Amino acid sequence: MTVTEQAAAPAAARQVLPAEERYAAELAFLAAQDPGPRPPGWALTPRAVVTFVCGSDGTELVLPGRRRAGLPAKLAIAPKFVGERALVERCVVTLAGERGLLLTGEPGTAKSMLSELLAAAVCGTSALTVQGTAGTTEDAFRYGWNYALLLAQGPTSQALVDSPVLSAMRTGRVARVEEITRCLPEVQDALVSILSDRRVSVPELTATEDAVVPAAPGFTVIATANLRDRGVSEMSAALKRRFNFETVAPIADADAEATLIRRQAVAAVERAGAAFGVDDAVLDALVTVFRDLRSGRSAEGWDVERPGTVMSTAEAVQVAASLGVSAAYLPGGDVLDLLPGHLLGVVRKDDPADHGRLLGYWDGPVRRRAEDGSAMWRRLWDLRGSLR
């Protein structure tokens, strides 16, 4: 393919669009719909950010004044995060005060999604992200060097390579740090001075005016941390004081969780090029099993031995999506027959003893529901042998 042909070719399709592109129409509408006061550097008002994340409760918002080109006169904002509105409001207030925000919770509770949505709404991009790992270095929070330019020119501002955090400081945007407690403590503590002094010193450039990079108005940091990782690389007291902590809990409402799982699974199967063909009854059974095992108590009030693994909503979405892909590309059987095997794959991730706990759940609530006359649960009880 020639250079001209490459330039004329359509952009390559992407599996997942970032929030600022996926919801670009809503963001543009909210920016025009709510002209109220905004903190420095914000693309939307704090009220509009909350509406973007939580939705408008089915109400169509009206664009004031003249209709603007490319924008509808009315638009209902879809909810994107299922959780307490008060939690989202506290997060927005924290960011408006330019304070660090730390989202904690069990794995799979949509901390990263909430972080992405907040960053996209506040500053228009969620891309300034550091993924925390045991191998993450301090350069990921401060800066690095283009070594070819460094060797050719010495330490110059042109040879400096900004980290996502430093880029956010220069432009007054939100930097995201995923799984901060996976980073080593000495790497985490690079954020202490950044969040306190709001500037980064580059001692290699001491003779130039670029030796200190100040944070522009609007800069702040959203970090996430799993409660299961507590103690892996515990945050220092100094760093903790520079964040407001908010805990993202599992979805409390069963109907809301089922709706979310279906919506996310449908989107995943459609990305795989197929239509979602899993019955609602099967999804209800999936949600019931996950919620029973997560809470240690069935919907009927029967005690359930909880597995050591986290039965998260994110895992339920993956199981629902797998069932949808199987129904689309490997038809011929009852998709319900596949559910026990997928559940076994979820519970055996951390502790082999969880296999026995899943069997115990089958011998308890599943059997009792089958005895009560439910055809679906009777079929699941008949499938107990597939769990061995």
mmCIF file of C-alpha atoms in Angstrom:
data_model
loop_
_atom_site.group_PDB
_atom_site.id
_atom_site.type_symbol
_atom_site.label_atom_id
_atom_site.label_comp_id
_atom_site.label_asym_id
_atom_site.label_seq_id
_atom_site.Cartn_x
_atom_site.Cartn_y
_atom_site.Cartn_z
ATOM 1 C CA MET A 1 0.000 0.000 0.000
ATOM 2 C CA THR A 2 1.407 3.389 -0.992
ATOM 3 C CA VAL A 3 1.645 6.352 1.369
ATOM 4 C CA THR A 4 -1.243 8.007 -0.501
ATOM 5 C CA GLU A 5 -3.385 4.893 -0.152
ATOM 6 C CA GLN A 6 -2.564 4.686 3.561
ATOM 7 C CA ALA A 7 -3.605 8.300 4.057
ATOM 8 C CA ALA A 8 -6.888 7.695 2.240
ATOM 9 C CA ALA A 9 -7.710 4.495 4.138
ATOM 10 C CA PRO A 10 -10.311 4.749 6.901
ATOM 11 C CA ALA A 11 -9.143 4.796 10.481
ATOM 12 C CA ALA A 12 -8.733 1.345 11.993
ATOM 13 C CA ALA A 13 -11.614 0.150 14.124
ATOM 14 C CA ARG A 14 -10.993 0.001 17.873
ATOM 15 C CA GLN A 15 -12.366 -2.466 20.370
ATOM 16 C CA VAL A 16 -13.121 0.156 23.026
ATOM 17 C CA LEU A 17 -13.320 3.924 22.698
ATOM 18 C CA PRO A 18 -12.231 6.128 25.599
ATOM 19 C CA ALA A 19 -15.066 7.776 27.487
ATOM 20 C CA GLU A 20 -14.421 11.205 25.964
ATOM 21 C CA GLU A 21 -14.985 9.763 22.477
ATOM 22 C CA ARG A 22 -17.713 7.257 23.335
ATOM 23 C CA TYR A 23 -19.839 9.965 24.968
ATOM 24 C CA ALA A 24 -18.640 12.959 22.956
ATOM 25 C CA ALA A 25 -22.190 13.998 22.022
ATOM 26 C CA GLU A 26 -23.335 14.043 25.652
ATOM 27 C CA LEU A 27 -20.260 15.953 26.793
ATOM 28 C CA ALA A 28 -20.737 18.596 24.096
ATOM 29 C CA PHE A 29 -24.431 18.917 24.951
ATOM 30 C CA LEU A 30 -23.790 19.288 28.697
ATOM 31 C CA ALA A 31 -21.093 21.898 28.085
ATOM 32 C CA ALA A 32 -23.642 24.021 26.209
ATOM 33 C CA GLN A 33 -26.653 23.136 28.369
ATOM 34 C CA ASP A 34 -25.194 24.215 31.720
ATOM 35 C CA PRO A 35 -23.387 27.571 31.414
ATOM 36 C CA GLY A 36 -22.900 27.925 35.181
ATOM 37 C CA PRO A 37 -19.614 28.628 36.969
ATOM 38 C CA ARG A 38 -16.826 26.121 36.482
ATOM 39 C CA PRO A 39 -13.630 25.533 38.453
ATOM 40 C CA PRO A 40 -10.462 26.613 36.619
ATOM 41 C CA GLY A 41 -9.655 24.324 33.712
ATOM 42 C CA TRP A 42 -12.928 22.375 33.835
ATOM 43 C CA ALA A 43 -14.804 21.509 30.648
ATOM 44 C CA LEU A 44 -18.140 21.151 32.504
ATOM 45 C CA THR A 45 -19.732 22.543 35.622
ATOM 46 C CA PRO A 46 -19.570 20.270 38.682
ATOM 47 C CA ARG A 47 -23.326 19.754 38.418
ATOM 48 C CA ALA A 48 -22.994 18.692 34.785
ATOM 49 C CA VAL A 49 -20.197 16.261 35.679
ATOM 50 C CA VAL A 50 -22.494 14.542 38.189
ATOM 51 C CA THR A 51 -25.270 14.402 35.585
ATOM 52 C CA PHE A 52 -22.886 12.937 33.006
ATOM 53 C CA VAL A 53 -21.817 10.134 35.361
ATOM 54 C CA CYS A 54 -25.182 9.380 37.006
ATOM 55 C CA GLY A 55 -27.556 10.298 34.178
ATOM 56 C CA SER A 56 -30.564 12.605 34.098
ATOM 57 C CA ASP A 57 -33.071 10.022 35.482
ATOM 58 C CA GLY A 58 -34.738 9.700 32.080
ATOM 59 C CA THR A 59 -35.487 13.441 31.918
ATOM 60 C CA GLU A 60 -34.660 15.229 28.698
ATOM 61 C CA LEU A 61 -32.460 18.237 29.369
ATOM 62 C CA VAL A 62 -33.243 21.300 27.272
ATOM 63 C CA LEU A 63 -30.594 23.376 25.542
ATOM 64 C CA PRO A 64 -31.151 27.018 26.573
ATOM 65 C CA GLY A 65 -31.382 29.815 24.017
ATOM 66 C CA ARG A 66 -30.802 29.154 20.372
ATOM 67 C CA ARG A 67 -30.131 25.644 19.200
ATOM 68 C CA ARG A 68 -26.448 25.272 18.415
ATOM 69 C CA ALA A 69 -25.123 23.621 15.291
ATOM 70 C CA GLY A 70 -24.645 19.905 15.691
ATOM 71 C CA LEU A 71 -26.432 19.724 19.049
ATOM 72 C CA PRO A 72 -29.963 18.463 19.679
ATOM 73 C CA ALA A 73 -32.483 20.734 21.365
ATOM 74 C CA LYS A 74 -33.169 18.073 24.021
ATOM 75 C CA LEU A 75 -31.196 15.113 25.286
ATOM 76 C CA ALA A 76 -31.619 12.546 28.059
ATOM 77 C CA ILE A 77 -28.258 11.663 29.611
ATOM 78 C CA ALA A 78 -27.766 7.939 30.118
ATOM 79 C CA PRO A 79 -26.463 6.669 33.482
ATOM 80 C CA LYS A 80 -22.981 5.203 33.225
ATOM 81 C CA PHE A 81 -22.061 4.394 36.817
ATOM 82 C CA VAL A 82 -24.405 2.380 39.029
ATOM 83 C CA GLY A 83 -23.899 3.570 42.580
ATOM 84 C CA GLU A 84 -24.778 6.258 45.075
ATOM 85 C CA ARG A 85 -25.170 9.712 43.600
ATOM 86 C CA ALA A 86 -23.837 11.124 46.869
ATOM 87 C CA LEU A 87 -20.564 9.246 46.288
ATOM 88 C CA VAL A 88 -20.179 10.815 42.844
ATOM 89 C CA GLU A 89 -20.987 14.255 44.252
ATOM 90 C CA ARG A 90 -18.292 13.893 46.919
ATOM 91 C CA CYS A 91 -15.792 12.835 44.238
ATOM 92 C CA VAL A 92 -16.654 15.892 42.145
ATOM 93 C CA VAL A 93 -16.322 18.228 45.127
ATOM 94 C CA THR A 94 -12.905 16.721 45.900
ATOM 95 C CA LEU A 95 -11.706 17.330 42.341
ATOM 96 C CA ALA A 96 -13.143 20.848 42.282
ATOM 97 C CA GLY A 97 -11.002 21.605 45.338
ATOM 98 C CA GLU A 98 -7.943 20.342 43.420
ATOM 99 C CA ARG A 99 -7.363 17.652 46.013
ATOM 100 C CA GLY A 100 -6.269 14.107 45.210
ATOM 101 C CA LEU A 101 -9.056 11.514 45.024
ATOM 102 C CA LEU A 102 -8.458 7.858 45.912
ATOM 103 C CA LEU A 103 -11.146 5.345 44.930
ATOM 104 C CA THR A 104 -10.910 2.144 46.958
ATOM 105 C CA GLY A 105 -13.000 -1.014 47.005
ATOM 106 C CA GLU A 106 -13.118 -4.684 46.119
ATOM 107 C CA PRO A 107 -11.944 -5.684 42.621
ATOM 108 C CA GLY A 108 -14.595 -5.346 39.945
ATOM 109 C CA THR A 109 -16.602 -2.517 41.527
ATOM 110 C CA ALA A 110 -16.052 -0.094 38.596
ATOM 111 C CA LYS A 111 -13.423 2.088 40.265
ATOM 112 C CA SER A 112 -11.452 2.438 37.036
ATOM 113 C CA MET A 113 -14.596 3.173 35.040
ATOM 114 C CA LEU A 114 -15.620 5.896 37.500
ATOM 115 C CA SER A 115 -12.110 7.345 37.345
ATOM 116 C CA GLU A 116 -12.250 7.396 33.542
ATOM 117 C CA LEU A 117 -15.697 9.016 33.460
ATOM 118 C CA LEU A 118 -14.722 11.719 35.943
ATOM 119 C CA ALA A 119 -11.518 12.580 34.092
ATOM 120 C CA ALA A 120 -13.291 12.715 30.715
ATOM 121 C CA ALA A 121 -16.016 15.016 32.059
ATOM 122 C CA VAL A 122 -13.734 17.301 34.055
ATOM 123 C CA CYS A 123 -10.953 17.920 31.553
ATOM 124 C CA GLY A 124 -11.944 16.229 28.298
ATOM 125 C CA THR A 125 -9.423 13.389 28.397
ATOM 126 C CA SER A 126 -8.928 10.199 30.392
ATOM 127 C CA ALA A 127 -5.693 9.302 28.620
ATOM 128 C CA LEU A 128 -3.206 10.786 31.116
ATOM 129 C CA THR A 129 -2.934 7.488 32.970
ATOM 130 C CA VAL A 130 -0.222 5.600 34.854
ATOM 131 C CA GLN A 131 -0.776 1.875 35.367
ATOM 132 C CA GLY A 132 0.687 0.925 38.707
ATOM 133 C CA THR A 133 2.724 -2.296 38.834
ATOM 134 C CA ALA A 134 5.650 -3.636 40.839
ATOM 135 C CA GLY A 135 7.840 -2.499 37.941
ATOM 136 C CA THR A 136 6.552 1.082 37.766
ATOM 137 C CA THR A 137 9.374 3.579 38.320
ATOM 138 C CA GLU A 138 9.435 7.138 39.568
ATOM 139 C CA ASP A 139 9.774 8.321 35.956
ATOM 140 C CA ALA A 140 6.119 7.381 35.426
ATOM 141 C CA PHE A 141 5.139 10.124 37.878
ATOM 142 C CA ARG A 142 7.843 12.684 37.070
ATOM 143 C CA TYR A 143 9.730 12.631 33.764
ATOM 144 C CA GLY A 144 12.124 10.684 31.595
ATOM 145 C CA TRP A 145 14.511 11.439 28.759
ATOM 146 C CA ASN A 146 14.713 10.936 25.020
ATOM 147 C CA TYR A 147 18.167 9.378 25.160
ATOM 148 C CA ALA A 148 18.997 10.067 21.525
ATOM 149 C CA LEU A 149 18.444 13.806 22.094
ATOM 150 C CA LEU A 150 20.092 13.605 25.502
ATOM 151 C CA LEU A 151 23.274 12.228 23.982
ATOM 152 C CA ALA A 152 23.185 14.716 21.112
ATOM 153 C CA GLN A 153 22.194 17.896 23.023
ATOM 154 C CA GLY A 154 22.684 17.152 26.667
ATOM 155 C CA PRO A 155 19.872 17.759 29.199
ATOM 156 C CA THR A 156 17.557 20.184 27.417
ATOM 157 C CA SER A 157 13.837 20.800 27.601
ATOM 158 C CA GLN A 158 13.532 19.239 24.137
ATOM 159 C CA ALA A 159 15.069 15.997 25.427
ATOM 160 C CA LEU A 160 12.699 15.897 28.414
ATOM 161 C CA VAL A 161 9.860 13.347 28.165
ATOM 162 C CA ASP A 162 6.843 14.251 30.266
ATOM 163 C CA SER A 163 5.115 11.590 32.311
ATOM 164 C CA PRO A 164 1.290 11.530 32.172
ATOM 165 C CA VAL A 165 1.301 13.280 35.556
ATOM 166 C CA LEU A 166 3.665 16.011 34.358
ATOM 167 C CA SER A 167 1.579 16.495 31.207
ATOM 168 C CA ALA A 168 -1.499 16.920 33.405
ATOM 169 C CA MET A 169 0.356 19.484 35.510
ATOM 170 C CA ARG A 170 1.371 21.528 32.486
ATOM 171 C CA THR A 171 -2.157 21.592 31.042
ATOM 172 C CA GLY A 172 -4.265 21.739 34.214
ATOM 173 C CA ARG A 173 -5.895 18.359 33.679
ATOM 174 C CA VAL A 174 -6.642 15.204 35.658
ATOM 175 C CA ALA A 175 -3.980 12.503 35.910
ATOM 176 C CA ARG A 176 -5.103 8.955 36.686
ATOM 177 C CA VAL A 177 -3.067 6.379 38.624
ATOM 178 C CA GLU A 178 -4.456 2.851 38.403
ATOM 179 C CA GLU A 179 -3.660 0.380 41.199
ATOM 180 C CA ILE A 180 -1.447 2.767 43.135
ATOM 181 C CA THR A 181 -0.781 0.222 45.882
ATOM 182 C CA ARG A 182 0.855 -2.083 43.336
ATOM 183 C CA CYS A 183 3.693 0.462 43.060
ATOM 184 C CA LEU A 184 6.624 0.292 45.459
ATOM 185 C CA PRO A 185 6.360 2.750 48.372
ATOM 186 C CA GLU A 186 9.345 4.821 47.244
ATOM 187 C CA VAL A 187 7.701 5.204 43.824
ATOM 188 C CA GLN A 188 4.335 6.144 45.334
ATOM 189 C CA ASP A 189 6.007 8.841 47.423
ATOM 190 C CA ALA A 190 7.015 10.722 44.283
ATOM 191 C CA LEU A 191 3.426 11.990 44.405
ATOM 192 C CA VAL A 192 3.826 13.486 47.885
ATOM 193 C CA SER A 193 5.727 16.574 46.769
ATOM 194 C CA ILE A 194 3.694 16.825 43.556
ATOM 195 C CA LEU A 195 0.417 17.007 45.483
ATOM 196 C CA SER A 196 1.896 19.289 48.134
ATOM 197 C CA ASP A 197 4.117 21.743 46.241
ATOM 198 C CA ARG A 198 2.206 21.496 42.949
ATOM 199 C CA ARG A 199 5.418 21.623 40.978
ATOM 200 C CA VAL A 200 8.131 19.320 39.696
ATOM 201 C CA SER A 201 11.797 20.286 39.783
ATOM 202 C CA VAL A 202 14.087 19.148 36.991
ATOM 203 C CA PRO A 203 17.569 19.556 38.524
ATOM 204 C CA GLU A 204 19.261 18.642 35.238
ATOM 205 C CA LEU A 205 17.866 21.907 33.808
ATOM 206 C CA THR A 206 18.890 24.193 36.681
ATOM 207 C CA ALA A 207 20.398 26.765 34.329
ATOM 208 C CA THR A 208 17.146 27.302 32.416
ATOM 209 C CA GLU A 209 13.704 28.681 33.139
ATOM 210 C CA ASP A 210 12.263 25.201 32.503
ATOM 211 C CA ALA A 211 13.931 23.803 35.634
ATOM 212 C CA VAL A 212 10.656 23.991 37.582
ATOM 213 C CA VAL A 213 7.321 22.908 36.083
ATOM 214 C CA PRO A 214 4.397 24.417 38.036
ATOM 215 C CA ALA A 215 0.945 22.853 38.043
ATOM 216 C CA ALA A 216 -1.615 24.814 36.023
ATOM 217 C CA PRO A 217 -5.022 25.508 37.649
ATOM 218 C CA GLY A 218 -7.248 22.454 37.480
ATOM 219 C CA PHE A 219 -4.542 19.842 37.941
ATOM 220 C CA THR A 220 -5.311 16.966 40.280
ATOM 221 C CA VAL A 221 -4.917 13.195 40.567
ATOM 222 C CA ILE A 222 -7.440 10.336 40.715
ATOM 223 C CA ALA A 223 -5.961 7.080 41.990
ATOM 224 C CA THR A 224 -7.529 3.646 42.468
ATOM 225 C CA ALA A 225 -6.640 0.861 44.884
ATOM 226 C CA ASN A 226 -8.125 -2.572 45.508
ATOM 227 C CA LEU A 227 -8.856 -3.506 49.108
ATOM 228 C CA ARG A 228 -7.478 -6.967 48.301
ATOM 229 C CA ASP A 229 -4.096 -5.320 47.624
ATOM 230 C CA ARG A 230 -3.915 -3.618 51.012
ATOM 231 C CA GLY A 231 -0.512 -4.400 52.438
ATOM 232 C CA VAL A 232 1.090 -5.213 49.082
ATOM 233 C CA SER A 233 2.660 -1.764 49.024
ATOM 234 C CA GLU A 234 0.942 0.163 51.774
ATOM 235 C CA MET A 235 0.706 3.899 51.166
ATOM 236 C CA SER A 236 2.676 6.112 53.527
ATOM 237 C CA ALA A 237 0.803 8.281 56.008
ATOM 238 C CA ALA A 238 2.121 11.373 54.216
ATOM 239 C CA LEU A 239 0.673 10.261 50.887
ATOM 240 C CA LYS A 240 -2.653 9.199 52.418
ATOM 241 C CA ARG A 241 -3.123 12.697 53.862
ATOM 242 C CA ARG A 242 -2.976 14.145 50.368
ATOM 243 C CA PHE A 243 -5.961 12.141 49.132
ATOM 244 C CA ASN A 244 -9.624 12.068 49.973
ATOM 245 C CA PHE A 245 -10.636 8.396 50.221
ATOM 246 C CA GLU A 246 -13.930 7.187 48.749
ATOM 247 C CA THR A 247 -14.992 3.530 48.888
ATOM 248 C CA VAL A 248 -16.857 2.158 45.877
ATOM 249 C CA ALA A 249 -19.137 -0.614 47.151
ATOM 250 C CA PRO A 250 -20.707 -3.469 45.173
ATOM 251 C CA ILE A 251 -24.062 -2.645 43.583
ATOM 252 C CA ALA A 252 -26.739 -2.957 46.245
ATOM 253 C CA ASP A 253 -29.810 -3.227 44.011
ATOM 254 C CA ALA A 254 -30.237 -6.573 42.244
ATOM 255 C CA ASP A 255 -32.323 -5.155 39.392
ATOM 256 C CA ALA A 256 -29.780 -2.389 38.770
ATOM 257 C CA GLU A 257 -26.950 -4.927 38.723
ATOM 258 C CA ALA A 258 -28.845 -7.182 36.305
ATOM 259 C CA THR A 259 -29.521 -4.245 33.991
ATOM 260 C CA LEU A 260 -25.858 -3.235 34.037
ATOM 261 C CA ILE A 261 -24.646 -6.792 33.395
ATOM 262 C CA ARG A 262 -26.984 -7.178 30.452
ATOM 263 C CA ARG A 263 -25.995 -3.809 28.956
ATOM 264 C CA GLN A 264 -22.273 -4.481 29.269
ATOM 265 C CA ALA A 265 -22.575 -8.063 28.014
ATOM 266 C CA VAL A 266 -24.635 -6.991 24.991
ATOM 267 C CA ALA A 267 -21.971 -4.411 24.109
ATOM 268 C CA ALA A 268 -19.189 -7.002 24.471
ATOM 269 C CA VAL A 269 -20.954 -9.534 22.236
ATOM 270 C CA GLU A 270 -21.723 -6.882 19.640
ATOM 271 C CA ARG A 271 -18.025 -5.988 19.558
ATOM 272 C CA ALA A 272 -17.430 -9.661 18.809
ATOM 273 C CA GLY A 273 -19.660 -9.257 15.753
ATOM 274 C CA ALA A 274 -22.757 -11.079 16.974
ATOM 275 C CA ALA A 275 -26.191 -10.460 18.434
ATOM 276 C CA PHE A 276 -26.793 -11.164 22.120
ATOM 277 C CA GLY A 277 -29.091 -14.187 22.430
ATOM 278 C CA VAL A 278 -29.108 -15.070 26.136
ATOM 279 C CA ASP A 279 -32.527 -15.166 27.808
ATOM 280 C CA ASP A 280 -33.239 -12.839 30.693
ATOM 281 C CA ALA A 281 -34.043 -15.871 32.869
ATOM 282 C CA VAL A 282 -30.491 -17.159 32.443
ATOM 283 C CA LEU A 283 -29.054 -13.742 33.295
ATOM 284 C CA ASP A 284 -31.287 -13.576 36.375
ATOM 285 C CA ALA A 285 -29.916 -16.927 37.524
ATOM 286 C CA LEU A 286 -26.364 -15.696 36.907
ATOM 287 C CA VAL A 287 -26.937 -12.521 38.930
ATOM 288 C CA THR A 288 -28.607 -14.498 41.727
ATOM 289 C CA VAL A 289 -25.666 -16.898 42.042
ATOM 290 C CA PHE A 290 -23.121 -14.070 42.082
ATOM 291 C CA ARG A 291 -25.021 -12.043 44.663
ATOM 292 C CA ASP A 292 -25.625 -15.069 46.916
ATOM 293 C CA LEU A 293 -21.965 -16.099 46.888
ATOM 294 C CA ARG A 294 -20.764 -12.508 47.293
ATOM 295 C CA SER A 295 -22.928 -11.768 50.324
ATOM 296 C CA GLY A 296 -22.852 -15.179 52.009
ATOM 297 C CA ARG A 297 -26.643 -15.258 52.138
ATOM 298 C CA SER A 298 -29.219 -16.217 49.545
ATOM 299 C CA ALA A 299 -32.141 -14.048 48.507
ATOM 300 C CA GLU A 300 -34.371 -16.368 50.558
ATOM 301 C CA GLY A 301 -32.253 -15.852 53.665
ATOM 302 C CA TRP A 302 -30.339 -19.173 53.582
ATOM 303 C CA ASP A 303 -26.709 -19.116 54.733
ATOM 304 C CA VAL A 304 -24.116 -19.575 51.984
ATOM 305 C CA GLU A 305 -20.407 -20.202 52.453
ATOM 306 C CA ARG A 306 -18.632 -17.366 50.690
ATOM 307 C CA PRO A 307 -15.744 -18.233 48.351
ATOM 308 C CA GLY A 308 -12.424 -16.528 48.857
ATOM 309 C CA THR A 309 -12.498 -15.013 45.382
ATOM 310 C CA VAL A 310 -14.388 -11.801 44.689
ATOM 311 C CA MET A 311 -17.681 -12.486 42.918
ATOM 312 C CA SER A 312 -17.673 -9.067 41.314
ATOM 313 C CA THR A 313 -20.052 -7.474 38.851
ATOM 314 C CA ALA A 314 -17.186 -7.286 36.365
ATOM 315 C CA GLU A 315 -16.762 -11.071 36.555
ATOM 316 C CA ALA A 316 -20.506 -11.528 36.050
ATOM 317 C CA VAL A 317 -20.326 -9.376 32.922
ATOM 318 C CA GLN A 318 -17.540 -11.558 31.548
ATOM 319 C CA VAL A 319 -19.559 -14.735 32.190
ATOM 320 C CA ALA A 320 -22.659 -13.220 30.564
ATOM 321 C CA ALA A 321 -20.594 -12.132 27.563
ATOM 322 C CA SER A 322 -19.077 -15.629 27.252
ATOM 323 C CA LEU A 323 -22.547 -17.157 27.275
ATOM 324 C CA GLY A 324 -23.607 -14.697 24.567
ATOM 325 C CA VAL A 325 -20.625 -15.494 22.358
ATOM 326 C CA SER A 326 -21.240 -19.234 22.815
ATOM 327 C CA ALA A 327 -24.898 -18.844 21.862
ATOM 328 C CA ALA A 328 -23.937 -16.876 18.742
ATOM 329 C CA TYR A 329 -20.988 -18.866 17.435
ATOM 330 C CA LEU A 330 -21.472 -22.345 18.931
ATOM 331 C CA PRO A 331 -25.236 -22.843 18.729
ATOM 332 C CA GLY A 332 -27.057 -26.088 19.179
ATOM 333 C CA GLY A 333 -27.335 -26.508 22.924
ATOM 334 C CA ASP A 334 -29.011 -24.838 25.878
ATOM 335 C CA VAL A 335 -26.866 -21.898 26.999
ATOM 336 C CA LEU A 336 -27.963 -22.585 30.587
ATOM 337 C CA ASP A 337 -25.941 -25.816 30.450
ATOM 338 C CA LEU A 338 -22.773 -23.722 30.114
ATOM 339 C CA LEU A 339 -23.351 -21.652 33.245
ATOM 340 C CA PRO A 340 -21.910 -24.078 35.871
ATOM 341 C CA GLY A 341 -18.643 -24.460 33.973
ATOM 342 C CA HIS A 342 -18.161 -20.708 33.686
ATOM 343 C CA LEU A 343 -18.962 -20.263 37.380
ATOM 344 C CA LEU A 344 -16.364 -22.873 38.246
ATOM 345 C CA GLY A 345 -13.805 -20.923 36.215
ATOM 346 C CA VAL A 346 -14.573 -17.821 38.285
ATOM 347 C CA VAL A 347 -14.419 -19.335 41.770
ATOM 348 C CA ARG A 348 -11.224 -21.365 41.247
ATOM 349 C CA LYS A 349 -9.049 -18.337 40.488
ATOM 350 C CA ASP A 350 -7.682 -17.795 43.995
ATOM 351 C CA ASP A 351 -8.319 -20.719 46.317
ATOM 352 C CA PRO A 352 -8.784 -24.389 45.261
ATOM 353 C CA ALA A 353 -11.065 -24.821 48.296
ATOM 354 C CA ASP A 354 -13.575 -22.523 46.593
ATOM 355 C CA HIS A 355 -14.473 -25.464 44.345
ATOM 356 C CA GLY A 356 -15.956 -27.184 47.370
ATOM 357 C CA ARG A 357 -17.779 -24.016 48.381
ATOM 358 C CA LEU A 358 -19.430 -23.833 44.963
ATOM 359 C CA LEU A 359 -20.487 -27.476 45.293
ATOM 360 C CA GLY A 360 -21.873 -26.607 48.719
ATOM 361 C CA TYR A 361 -23.910 -23.821 47.162
ATOM 362 C CA TRP A 362 -25.302 -26.333 44.638
ATOM 363 C CA ASP A 363 -26.186 -28.725 47.460
ATOM 364 C CA GLY A 364 -27.896 -25.912 49.340
ATOM 365 C CA PRO A 365 -29.794 -23.090 47.585
ATOM 366 C CA VAL A 366 -29.730 -24.649 44.096
ATOM 367 C CA ARG A 367 -31.157 -27.955 45.366
ATOM 368 C CA ARG A 368 -33.773 -26.247 47.540
ATOM 369 C CA ARG A 369 -34.951 -24.064 44.658
ATOM 370 C CA ALA A 370 -35.146 -27.141 42.440
ATOM 371 C CA GLU A 371 -37.271 -28.894 45.073
ATOM 372 C CA ASP A 372 -39.566 -25.869 45.188
ATOM 373 C CA GLY A 373 -40.496 -26.593 41.577
ATOM 374 C CA SER A 374 -38.456 -24.090 39.532
ATOM 375 C CA ALA A 375 -37.708 -25.679 36.159
ATOM 376 C CA MET A 376 -34.593 -23.570 35.596
ATOM 377 C CA TRP A 377 -33.090 -24.344 39.006
ATOM 378 C CA ARG A 378 -34.013 -28.006 38.586
ATOM 379 C CA ARG A 379 -32.021 -28.034 35.350
ATOM 380 C CA LEU A 380 -29.088 -26.381 37.154
ATOM 381 C CA TRP A 381 -29.315 -28.999 39.895
ATOM 382 C CA ASP A 382 -29.178 -31.719 37.259
ATOM 383 C CA LEU A 383 -25.955 -30.136 35.967
ATOM 384 C CA ARG A 384 -24.165 -30.549 39.308
ATOM 385 C CA GLY A 385 -21.996 -33.288 37.816
ATOM 386 C CA SER A 386 -20.386 -30.753 35.443
ATOM 387 C CA LEU A 387 -18.820 -29.048 38.456
ATOM 388 C CA ARG A 388 -16.559 -32.016 39.304
#
